[in-house]
JSON list of C-alpha atoms in Angstrom, two decimals:
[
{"chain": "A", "resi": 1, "resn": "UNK", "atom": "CA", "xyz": [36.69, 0.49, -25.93]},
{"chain": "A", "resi": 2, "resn": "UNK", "atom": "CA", "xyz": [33.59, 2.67, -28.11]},
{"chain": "A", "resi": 3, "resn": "UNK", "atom": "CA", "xyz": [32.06, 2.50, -31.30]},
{"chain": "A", "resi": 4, "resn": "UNK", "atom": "CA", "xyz": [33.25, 5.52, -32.36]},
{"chain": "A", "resi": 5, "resn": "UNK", "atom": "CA", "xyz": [30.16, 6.26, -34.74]},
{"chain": "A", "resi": 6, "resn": "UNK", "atom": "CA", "xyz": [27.83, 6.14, -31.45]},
{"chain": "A", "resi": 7, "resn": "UNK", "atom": "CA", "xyz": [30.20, 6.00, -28.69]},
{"chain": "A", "resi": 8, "resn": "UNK", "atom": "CA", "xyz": [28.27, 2.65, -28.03]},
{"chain": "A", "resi": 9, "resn": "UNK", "atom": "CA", "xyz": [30.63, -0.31, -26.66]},
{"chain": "A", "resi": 10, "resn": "UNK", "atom": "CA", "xyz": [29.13, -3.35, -28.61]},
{"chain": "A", "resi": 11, "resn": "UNK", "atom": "CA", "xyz": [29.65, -6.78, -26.91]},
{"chain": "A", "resi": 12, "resn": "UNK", "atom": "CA", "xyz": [30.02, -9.83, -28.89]},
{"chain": "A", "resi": 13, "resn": "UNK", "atom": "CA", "xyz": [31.12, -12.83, -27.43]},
{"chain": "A", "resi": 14, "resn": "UNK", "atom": "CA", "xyz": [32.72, -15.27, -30.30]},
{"chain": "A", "resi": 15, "resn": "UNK", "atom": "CA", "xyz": [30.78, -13.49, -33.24]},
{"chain": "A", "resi": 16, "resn": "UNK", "atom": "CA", "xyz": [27.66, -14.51, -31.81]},
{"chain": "A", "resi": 17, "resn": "UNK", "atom": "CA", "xyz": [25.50, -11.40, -31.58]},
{"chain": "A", "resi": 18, "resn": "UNK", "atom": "CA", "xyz": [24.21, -12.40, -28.58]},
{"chain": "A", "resi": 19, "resn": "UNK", "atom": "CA", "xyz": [25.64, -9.89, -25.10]},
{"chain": "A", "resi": 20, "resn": "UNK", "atom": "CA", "xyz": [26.58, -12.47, -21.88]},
{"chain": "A", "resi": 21, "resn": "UNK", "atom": "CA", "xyz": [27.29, -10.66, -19.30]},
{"chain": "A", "resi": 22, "resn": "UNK", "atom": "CA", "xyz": [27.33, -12.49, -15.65]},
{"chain": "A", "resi": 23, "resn": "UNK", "atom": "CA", "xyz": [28.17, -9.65, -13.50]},
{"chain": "A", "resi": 24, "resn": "UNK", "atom": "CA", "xyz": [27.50, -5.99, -13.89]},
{"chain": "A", "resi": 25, "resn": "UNK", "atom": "CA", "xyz": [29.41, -3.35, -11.64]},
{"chain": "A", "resi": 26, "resn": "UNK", "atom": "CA", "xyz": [28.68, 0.59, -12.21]},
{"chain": "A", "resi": 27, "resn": "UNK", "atom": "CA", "xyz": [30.03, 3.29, -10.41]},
{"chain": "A", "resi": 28, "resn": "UNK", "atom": "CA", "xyz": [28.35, 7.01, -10.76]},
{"chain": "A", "resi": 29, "resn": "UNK", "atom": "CA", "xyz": [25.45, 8.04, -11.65]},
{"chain": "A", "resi": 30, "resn": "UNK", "atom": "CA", "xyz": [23.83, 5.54, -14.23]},
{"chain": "A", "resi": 31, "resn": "UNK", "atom": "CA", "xyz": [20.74, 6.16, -16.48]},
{"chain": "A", "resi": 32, "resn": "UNK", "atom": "CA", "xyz": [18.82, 3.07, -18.26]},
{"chain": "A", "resi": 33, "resn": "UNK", "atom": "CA", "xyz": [15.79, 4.28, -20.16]},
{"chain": "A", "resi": 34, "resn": "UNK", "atom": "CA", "xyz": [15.41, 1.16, -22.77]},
{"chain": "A", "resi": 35, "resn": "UNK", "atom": "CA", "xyz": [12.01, 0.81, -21.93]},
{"chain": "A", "resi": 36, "resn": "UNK", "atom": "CA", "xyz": [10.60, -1.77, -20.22]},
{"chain": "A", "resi": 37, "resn": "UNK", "atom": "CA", "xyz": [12.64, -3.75, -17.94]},
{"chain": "A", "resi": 38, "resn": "UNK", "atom": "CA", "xyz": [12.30, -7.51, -16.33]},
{"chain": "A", "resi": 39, "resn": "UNK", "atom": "CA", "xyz": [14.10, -8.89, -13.80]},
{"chain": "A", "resi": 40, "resn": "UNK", "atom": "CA", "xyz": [14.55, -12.67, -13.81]},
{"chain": "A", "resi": 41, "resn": "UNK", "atom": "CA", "xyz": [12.11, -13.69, -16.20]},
{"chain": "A", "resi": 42, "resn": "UNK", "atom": "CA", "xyz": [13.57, -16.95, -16.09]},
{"chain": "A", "resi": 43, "resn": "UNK", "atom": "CA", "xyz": [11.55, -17.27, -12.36]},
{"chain": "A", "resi": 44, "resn": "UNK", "atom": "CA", "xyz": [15.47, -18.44, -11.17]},
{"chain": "A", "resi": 45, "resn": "UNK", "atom": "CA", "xyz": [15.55, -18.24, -7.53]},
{"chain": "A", "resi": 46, "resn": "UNK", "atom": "CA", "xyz": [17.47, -14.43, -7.87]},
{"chain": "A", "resi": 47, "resn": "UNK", "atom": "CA", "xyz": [16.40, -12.63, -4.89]},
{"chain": "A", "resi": 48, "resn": "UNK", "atom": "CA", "xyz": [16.59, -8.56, -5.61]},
{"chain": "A", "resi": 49, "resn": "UNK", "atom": "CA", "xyz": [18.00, -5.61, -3.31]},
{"chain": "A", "resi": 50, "resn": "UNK", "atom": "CA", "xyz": [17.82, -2.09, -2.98]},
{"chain": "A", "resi": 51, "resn": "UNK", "atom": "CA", "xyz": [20.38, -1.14, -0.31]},
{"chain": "A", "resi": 52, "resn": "UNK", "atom": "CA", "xyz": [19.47, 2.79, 1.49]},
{"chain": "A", "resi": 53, "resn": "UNK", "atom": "CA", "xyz": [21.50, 5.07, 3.12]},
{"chain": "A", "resi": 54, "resn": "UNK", "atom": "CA", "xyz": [21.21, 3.76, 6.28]},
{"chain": "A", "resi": 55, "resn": "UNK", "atom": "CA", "xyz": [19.14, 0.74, 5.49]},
{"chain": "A", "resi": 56, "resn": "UNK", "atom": "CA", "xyz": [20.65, -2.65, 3.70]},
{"chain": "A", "resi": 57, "resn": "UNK", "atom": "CA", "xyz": [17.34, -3.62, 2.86]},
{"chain": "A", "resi": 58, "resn": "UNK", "atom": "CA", "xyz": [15.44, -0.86, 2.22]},
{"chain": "A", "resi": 59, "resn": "UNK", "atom": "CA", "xyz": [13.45, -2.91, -0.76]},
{"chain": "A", "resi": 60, "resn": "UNK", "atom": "CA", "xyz": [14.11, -6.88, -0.70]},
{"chain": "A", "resi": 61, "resn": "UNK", "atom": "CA", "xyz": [12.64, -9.17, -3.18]},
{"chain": "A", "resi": 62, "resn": "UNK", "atom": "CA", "xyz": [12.75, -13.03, -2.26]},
{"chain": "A", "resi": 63, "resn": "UNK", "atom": "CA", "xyz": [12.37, -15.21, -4.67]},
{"chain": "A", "resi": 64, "resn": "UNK", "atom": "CA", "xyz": [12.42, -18.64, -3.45]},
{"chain": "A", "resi": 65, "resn": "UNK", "atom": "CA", "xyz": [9.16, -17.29, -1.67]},
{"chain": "A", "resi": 66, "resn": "UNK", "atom": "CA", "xyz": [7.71, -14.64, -3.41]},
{"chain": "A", "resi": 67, "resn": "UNK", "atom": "CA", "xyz": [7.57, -12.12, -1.32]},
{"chain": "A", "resi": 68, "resn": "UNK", "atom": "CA", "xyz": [8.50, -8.43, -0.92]},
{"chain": "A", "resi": 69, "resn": "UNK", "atom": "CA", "xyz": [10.25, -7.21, 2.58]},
{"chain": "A", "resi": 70, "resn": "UNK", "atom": "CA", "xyz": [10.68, -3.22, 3.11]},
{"chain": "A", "resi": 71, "resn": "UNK", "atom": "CA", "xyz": [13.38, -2.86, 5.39]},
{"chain": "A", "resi": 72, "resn": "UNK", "atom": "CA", "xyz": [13.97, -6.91, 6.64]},
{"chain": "A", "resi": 73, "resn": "UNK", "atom": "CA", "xyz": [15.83, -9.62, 3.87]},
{"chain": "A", "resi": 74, "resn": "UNK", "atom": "CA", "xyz": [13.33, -12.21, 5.83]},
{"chain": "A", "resi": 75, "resn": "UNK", "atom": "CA", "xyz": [9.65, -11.22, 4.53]},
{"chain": "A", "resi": 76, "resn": "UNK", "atom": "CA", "xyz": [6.89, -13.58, 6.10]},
{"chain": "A", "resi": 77, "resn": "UNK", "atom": "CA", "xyz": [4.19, -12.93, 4.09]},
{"chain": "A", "resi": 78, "resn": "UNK", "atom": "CA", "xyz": [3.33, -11.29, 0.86]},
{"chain": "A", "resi": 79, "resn": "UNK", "atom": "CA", "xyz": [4.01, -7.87, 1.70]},
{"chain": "A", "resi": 80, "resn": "UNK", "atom": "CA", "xyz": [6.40, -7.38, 4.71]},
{"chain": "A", "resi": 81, "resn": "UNK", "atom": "CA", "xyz": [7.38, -3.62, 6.45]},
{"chain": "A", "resi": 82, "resn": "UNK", "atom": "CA", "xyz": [9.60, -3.63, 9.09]},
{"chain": "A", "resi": 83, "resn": "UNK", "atom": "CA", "xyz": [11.18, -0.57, 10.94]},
{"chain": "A", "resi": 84, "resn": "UNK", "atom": "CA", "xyz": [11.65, 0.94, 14.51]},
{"chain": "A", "resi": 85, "resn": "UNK", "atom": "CA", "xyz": [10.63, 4.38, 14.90]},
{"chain": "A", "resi": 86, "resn": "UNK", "atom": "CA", "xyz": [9.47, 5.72, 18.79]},
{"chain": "A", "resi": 87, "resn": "UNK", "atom": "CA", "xyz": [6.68, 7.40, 17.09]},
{"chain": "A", "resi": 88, "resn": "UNK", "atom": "CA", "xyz": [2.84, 5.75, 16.56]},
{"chain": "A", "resi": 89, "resn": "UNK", "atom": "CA", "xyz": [2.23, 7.61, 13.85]},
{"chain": "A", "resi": 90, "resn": "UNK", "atom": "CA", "xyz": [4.84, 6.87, 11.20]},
{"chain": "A", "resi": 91, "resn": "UNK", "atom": "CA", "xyz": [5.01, 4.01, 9.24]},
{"chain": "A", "resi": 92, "resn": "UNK", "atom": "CA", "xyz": [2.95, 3.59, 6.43]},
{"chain": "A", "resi": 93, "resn": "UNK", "atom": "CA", "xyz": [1.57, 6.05, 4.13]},
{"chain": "A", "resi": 94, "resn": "UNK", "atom": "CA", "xyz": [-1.53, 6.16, 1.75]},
{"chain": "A", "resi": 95, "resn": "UNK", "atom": "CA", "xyz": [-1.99, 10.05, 0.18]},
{"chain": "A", "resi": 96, "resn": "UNK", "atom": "CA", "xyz": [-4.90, 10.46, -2.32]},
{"chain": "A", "resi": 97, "resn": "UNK", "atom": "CA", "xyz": [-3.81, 13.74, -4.14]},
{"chain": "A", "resi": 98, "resn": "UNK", "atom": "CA", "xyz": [-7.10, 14.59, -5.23]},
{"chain": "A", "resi": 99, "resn": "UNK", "atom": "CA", "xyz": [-8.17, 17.96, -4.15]},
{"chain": "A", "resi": 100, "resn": "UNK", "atom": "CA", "xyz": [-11.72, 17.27, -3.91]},
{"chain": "A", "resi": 101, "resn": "UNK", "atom": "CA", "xyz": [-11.90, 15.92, -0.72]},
{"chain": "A", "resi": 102, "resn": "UNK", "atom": "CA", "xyz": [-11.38, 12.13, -1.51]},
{"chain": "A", "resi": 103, "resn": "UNK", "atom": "CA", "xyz": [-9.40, 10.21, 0.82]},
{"chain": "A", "resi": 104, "resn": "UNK", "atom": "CA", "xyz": [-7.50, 6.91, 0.88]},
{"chain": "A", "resi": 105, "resn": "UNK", "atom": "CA", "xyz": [-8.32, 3.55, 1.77]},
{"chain": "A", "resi": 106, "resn": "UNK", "atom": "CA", "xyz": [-7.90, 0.08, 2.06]},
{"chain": "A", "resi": 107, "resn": "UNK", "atom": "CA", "xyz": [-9.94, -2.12, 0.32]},
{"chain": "A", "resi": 108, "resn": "UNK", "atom": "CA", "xyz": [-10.23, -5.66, 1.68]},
{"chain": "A", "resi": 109, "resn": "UNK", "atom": "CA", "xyz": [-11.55, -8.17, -1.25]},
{"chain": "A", "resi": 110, "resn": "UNK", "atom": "CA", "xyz": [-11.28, -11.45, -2.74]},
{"chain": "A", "resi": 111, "resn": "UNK", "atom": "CA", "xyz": [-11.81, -13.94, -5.83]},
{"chain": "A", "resi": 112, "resn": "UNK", "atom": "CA", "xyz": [-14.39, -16.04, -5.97]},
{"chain": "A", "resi": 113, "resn": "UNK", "atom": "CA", "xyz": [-16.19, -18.42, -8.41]},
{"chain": "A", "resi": 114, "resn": "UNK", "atom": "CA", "xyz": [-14.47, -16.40, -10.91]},
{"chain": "A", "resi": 115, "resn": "UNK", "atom": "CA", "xyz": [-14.76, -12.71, -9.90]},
{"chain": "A", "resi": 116, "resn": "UNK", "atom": "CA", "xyz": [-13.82, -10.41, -7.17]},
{"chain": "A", "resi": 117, "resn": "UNK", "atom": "CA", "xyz": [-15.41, -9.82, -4.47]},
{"chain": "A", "resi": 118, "resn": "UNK", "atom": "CA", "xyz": [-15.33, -6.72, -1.99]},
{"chain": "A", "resi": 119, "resn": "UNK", "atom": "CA", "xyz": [-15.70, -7.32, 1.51]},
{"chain": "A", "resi": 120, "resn": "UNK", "atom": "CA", "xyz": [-14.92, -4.35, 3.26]},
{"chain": "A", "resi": 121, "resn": "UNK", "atom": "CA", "xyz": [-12.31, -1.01, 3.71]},
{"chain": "A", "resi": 122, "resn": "UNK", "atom": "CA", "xyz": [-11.14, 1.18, 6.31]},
{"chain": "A", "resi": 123, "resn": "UNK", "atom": "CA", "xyz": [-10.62, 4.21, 5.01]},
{"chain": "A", "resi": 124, "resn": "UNK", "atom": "CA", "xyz": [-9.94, 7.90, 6.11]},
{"chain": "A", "resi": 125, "resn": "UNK", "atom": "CA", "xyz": [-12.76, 10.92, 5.71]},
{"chain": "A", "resi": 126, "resn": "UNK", "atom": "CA", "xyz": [-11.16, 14.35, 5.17]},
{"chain": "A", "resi": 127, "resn": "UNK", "atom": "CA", "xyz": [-13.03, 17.48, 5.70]},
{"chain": "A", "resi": 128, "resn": "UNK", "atom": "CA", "xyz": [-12.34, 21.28, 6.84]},
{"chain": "A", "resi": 129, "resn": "UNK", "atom": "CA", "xyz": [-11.33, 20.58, 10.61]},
{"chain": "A", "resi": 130, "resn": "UNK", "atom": "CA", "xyz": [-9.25, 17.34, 10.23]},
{"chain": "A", "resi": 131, "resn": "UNK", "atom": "CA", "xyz": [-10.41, 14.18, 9.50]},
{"chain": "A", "resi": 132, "resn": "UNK", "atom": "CA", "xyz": [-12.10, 10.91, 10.47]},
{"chain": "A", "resi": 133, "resn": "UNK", "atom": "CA", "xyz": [-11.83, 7.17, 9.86]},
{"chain": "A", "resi": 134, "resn": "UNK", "atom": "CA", "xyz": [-14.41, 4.82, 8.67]},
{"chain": "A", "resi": 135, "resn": "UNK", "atom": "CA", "xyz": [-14.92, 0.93, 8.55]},
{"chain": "A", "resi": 136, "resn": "UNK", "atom": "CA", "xyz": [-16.58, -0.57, 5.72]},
{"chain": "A", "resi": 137, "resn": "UNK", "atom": "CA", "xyz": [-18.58, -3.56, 4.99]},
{"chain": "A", "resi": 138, "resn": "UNK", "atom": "CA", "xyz": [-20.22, -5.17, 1.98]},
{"chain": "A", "resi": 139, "resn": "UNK", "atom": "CA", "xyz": [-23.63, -7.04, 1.61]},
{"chain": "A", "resi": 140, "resn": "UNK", "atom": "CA", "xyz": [-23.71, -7.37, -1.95]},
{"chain": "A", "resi": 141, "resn": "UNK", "atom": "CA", "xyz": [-19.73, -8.25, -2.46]},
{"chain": "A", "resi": 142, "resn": "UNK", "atom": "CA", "xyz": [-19.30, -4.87, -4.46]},
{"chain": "A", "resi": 143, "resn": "UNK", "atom": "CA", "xyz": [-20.69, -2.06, -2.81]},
{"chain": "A", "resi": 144, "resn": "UNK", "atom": "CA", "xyz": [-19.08, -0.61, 0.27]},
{"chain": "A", "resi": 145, "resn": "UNK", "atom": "CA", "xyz": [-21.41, 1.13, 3.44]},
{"chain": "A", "resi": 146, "resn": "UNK", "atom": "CA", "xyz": [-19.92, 2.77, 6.54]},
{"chain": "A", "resi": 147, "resn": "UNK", "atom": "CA", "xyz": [-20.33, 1.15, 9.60]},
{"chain": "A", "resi": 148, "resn": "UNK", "atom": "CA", "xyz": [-18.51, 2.73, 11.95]},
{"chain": "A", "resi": 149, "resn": "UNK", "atom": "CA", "xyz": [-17.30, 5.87, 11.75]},
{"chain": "A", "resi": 150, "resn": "UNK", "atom": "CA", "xyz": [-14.79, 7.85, 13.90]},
{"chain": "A", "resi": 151, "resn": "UNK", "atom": "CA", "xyz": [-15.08, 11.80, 13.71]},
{"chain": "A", "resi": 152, "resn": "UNK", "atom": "CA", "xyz": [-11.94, 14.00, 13.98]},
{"chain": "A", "resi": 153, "resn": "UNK", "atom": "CA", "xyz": [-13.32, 15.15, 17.11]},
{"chain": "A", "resi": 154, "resn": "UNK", "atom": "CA", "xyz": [-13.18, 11.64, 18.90]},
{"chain": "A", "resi": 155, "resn": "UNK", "atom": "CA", "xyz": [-17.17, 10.65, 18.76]},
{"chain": "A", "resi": 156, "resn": "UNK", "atom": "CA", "xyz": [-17.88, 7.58, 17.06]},
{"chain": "A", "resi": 157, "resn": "UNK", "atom": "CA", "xyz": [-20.74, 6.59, 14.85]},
{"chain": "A", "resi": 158, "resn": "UNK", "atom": "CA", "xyz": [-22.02, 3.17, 14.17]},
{"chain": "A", "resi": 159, "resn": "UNK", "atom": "CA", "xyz": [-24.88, 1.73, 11.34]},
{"chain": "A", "resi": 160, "resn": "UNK", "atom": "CA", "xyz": [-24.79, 5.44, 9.68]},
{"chain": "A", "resi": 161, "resn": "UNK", "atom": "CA", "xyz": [-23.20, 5.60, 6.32]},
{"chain": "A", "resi": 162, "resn": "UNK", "atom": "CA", "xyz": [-23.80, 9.72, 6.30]},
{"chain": "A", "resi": 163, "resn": "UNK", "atom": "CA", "xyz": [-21.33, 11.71, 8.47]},
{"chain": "A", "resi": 164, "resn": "UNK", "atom": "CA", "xyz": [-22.81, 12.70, 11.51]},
{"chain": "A", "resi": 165, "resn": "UNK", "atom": "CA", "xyz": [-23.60, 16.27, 12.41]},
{"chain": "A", "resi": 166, "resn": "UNK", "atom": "CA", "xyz": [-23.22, 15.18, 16.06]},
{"chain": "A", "resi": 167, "resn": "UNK", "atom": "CA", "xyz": [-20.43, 17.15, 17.89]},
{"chain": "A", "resi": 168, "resn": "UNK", "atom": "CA", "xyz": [-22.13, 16.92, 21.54]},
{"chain": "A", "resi": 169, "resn": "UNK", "atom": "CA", "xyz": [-22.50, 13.34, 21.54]},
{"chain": "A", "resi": 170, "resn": "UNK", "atom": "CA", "xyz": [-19.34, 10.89, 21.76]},
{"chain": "A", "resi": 171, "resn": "UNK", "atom": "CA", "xyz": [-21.28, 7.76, 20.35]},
{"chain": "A", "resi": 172, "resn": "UNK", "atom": "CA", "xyz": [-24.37, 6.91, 18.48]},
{"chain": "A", "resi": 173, "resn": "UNK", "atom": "CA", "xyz": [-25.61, 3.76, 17.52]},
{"chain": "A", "resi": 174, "resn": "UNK", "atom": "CA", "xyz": [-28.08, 4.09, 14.83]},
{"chain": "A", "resi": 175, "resn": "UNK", "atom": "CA", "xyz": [-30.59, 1.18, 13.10]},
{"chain": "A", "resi": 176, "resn": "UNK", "atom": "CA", "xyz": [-32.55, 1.37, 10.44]},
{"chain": "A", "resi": 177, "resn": "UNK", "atom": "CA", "xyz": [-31.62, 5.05, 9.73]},
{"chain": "A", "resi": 178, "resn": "UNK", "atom": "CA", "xyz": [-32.76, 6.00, 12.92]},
{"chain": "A", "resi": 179, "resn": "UNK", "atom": "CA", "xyz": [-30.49, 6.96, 16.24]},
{"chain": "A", "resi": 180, "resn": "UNK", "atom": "CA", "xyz": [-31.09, 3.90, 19.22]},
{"chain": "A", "resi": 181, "resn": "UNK", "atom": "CA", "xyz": [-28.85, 5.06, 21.54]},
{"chain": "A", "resi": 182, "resn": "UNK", "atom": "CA", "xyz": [-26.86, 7.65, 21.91]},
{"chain": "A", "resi": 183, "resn": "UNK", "atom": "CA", "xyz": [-23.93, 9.00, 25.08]},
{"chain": "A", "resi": 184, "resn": "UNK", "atom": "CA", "xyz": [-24.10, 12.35, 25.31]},
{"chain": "A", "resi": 185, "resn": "UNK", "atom": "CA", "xyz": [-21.19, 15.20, 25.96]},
{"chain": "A", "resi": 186, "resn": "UNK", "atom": "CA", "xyz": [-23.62, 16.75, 29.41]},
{"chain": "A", "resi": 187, "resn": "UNK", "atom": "CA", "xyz": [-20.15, 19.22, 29.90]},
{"chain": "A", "resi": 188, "resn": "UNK", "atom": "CA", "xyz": [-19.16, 17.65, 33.48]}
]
């Protein structure tokens, strides 16, 4: 059945202008583009799946807890990833596109007495040869210094928030700007 002016199908139950529809079933390829879209904003406990290839719950929304699982129907906490790969690199994925060296990170904060608060990051450092990864911290609840830092080539720097120049060293500890002790590479 269409509206044959707009090849719409109108639905109106008992003359009501109002559409009730309880279950929806589509097979193909479907296109919505009504603009913006809610699911259950009546907060009814209506839990929401995405179903992959080869994955029945590739995205899972709970809604009796309020929690997202990726990969797993049984999310514990707010943001839940489950899969089983042999490799200890895969997994999650943060890509900053920008090509001016910027990398990603993850930013660790809070809210308190009504504003947020940073407390720390780890985050990755790109440069020509590869990249390094850096933890954070925060004395001032907004600012963000390096305090450890872990170079591409496998030396690690701590209490400098500059990338170290050091490539025959494999750790320096530095204080007050200035290195306090430092294990050298002596080639043996």
């Amino acid at each position: 059945v269409s509206d044959a002016s707009n090849e719409n199908i109108p639905i109106t139950p008992h003359g009501t202008g109002s559409v009730v529809v309880s279950k929806l079933s589509v097979t193909g390829d479907t296109s919505l583009d009504g603009g913006s879209f809610v699911f259950n904003e009546s907060g009814a406990d209506k839990d929401f799946r995405i179903e992959g290839d080869a994955q029945a719950n590739l995205f899972f929304a709970d809604a009796s807890t309020d929690r997202i699982g990726i990969g797993t129907a049984t999310p514990t906490d707010p943001l839940h990833v489950v899969y089983a790969d042999t490799s200890h690199t895969n997994g999650l994925v943060l890509e900053n596109t920008n090509t001016a060296g910027y990398s990603p990170a993850v930013r660790f904060q809070s809210y308190y007495s009504g504003s947020r608060k940073v407390h720390g990051a780890i985050g990755a450092a790109a440069s020509g040869s590869g990249g390094g990864l850096g933890l954070y911290y925060s004395v001032d609840n907004s600012a963000l210094t390096r305090g450890i830092f872990l170079k591409e080539n496998g030396n690690v720097g701590m209490g400098t928030s500059a990338i170290p120049a050091w490539d025959s060293q494999y750790f320096a500890l530095y204080t007050g700007g200035a290195a306090r002790g430092v294990v050298a590479n002596t080639g043996a």
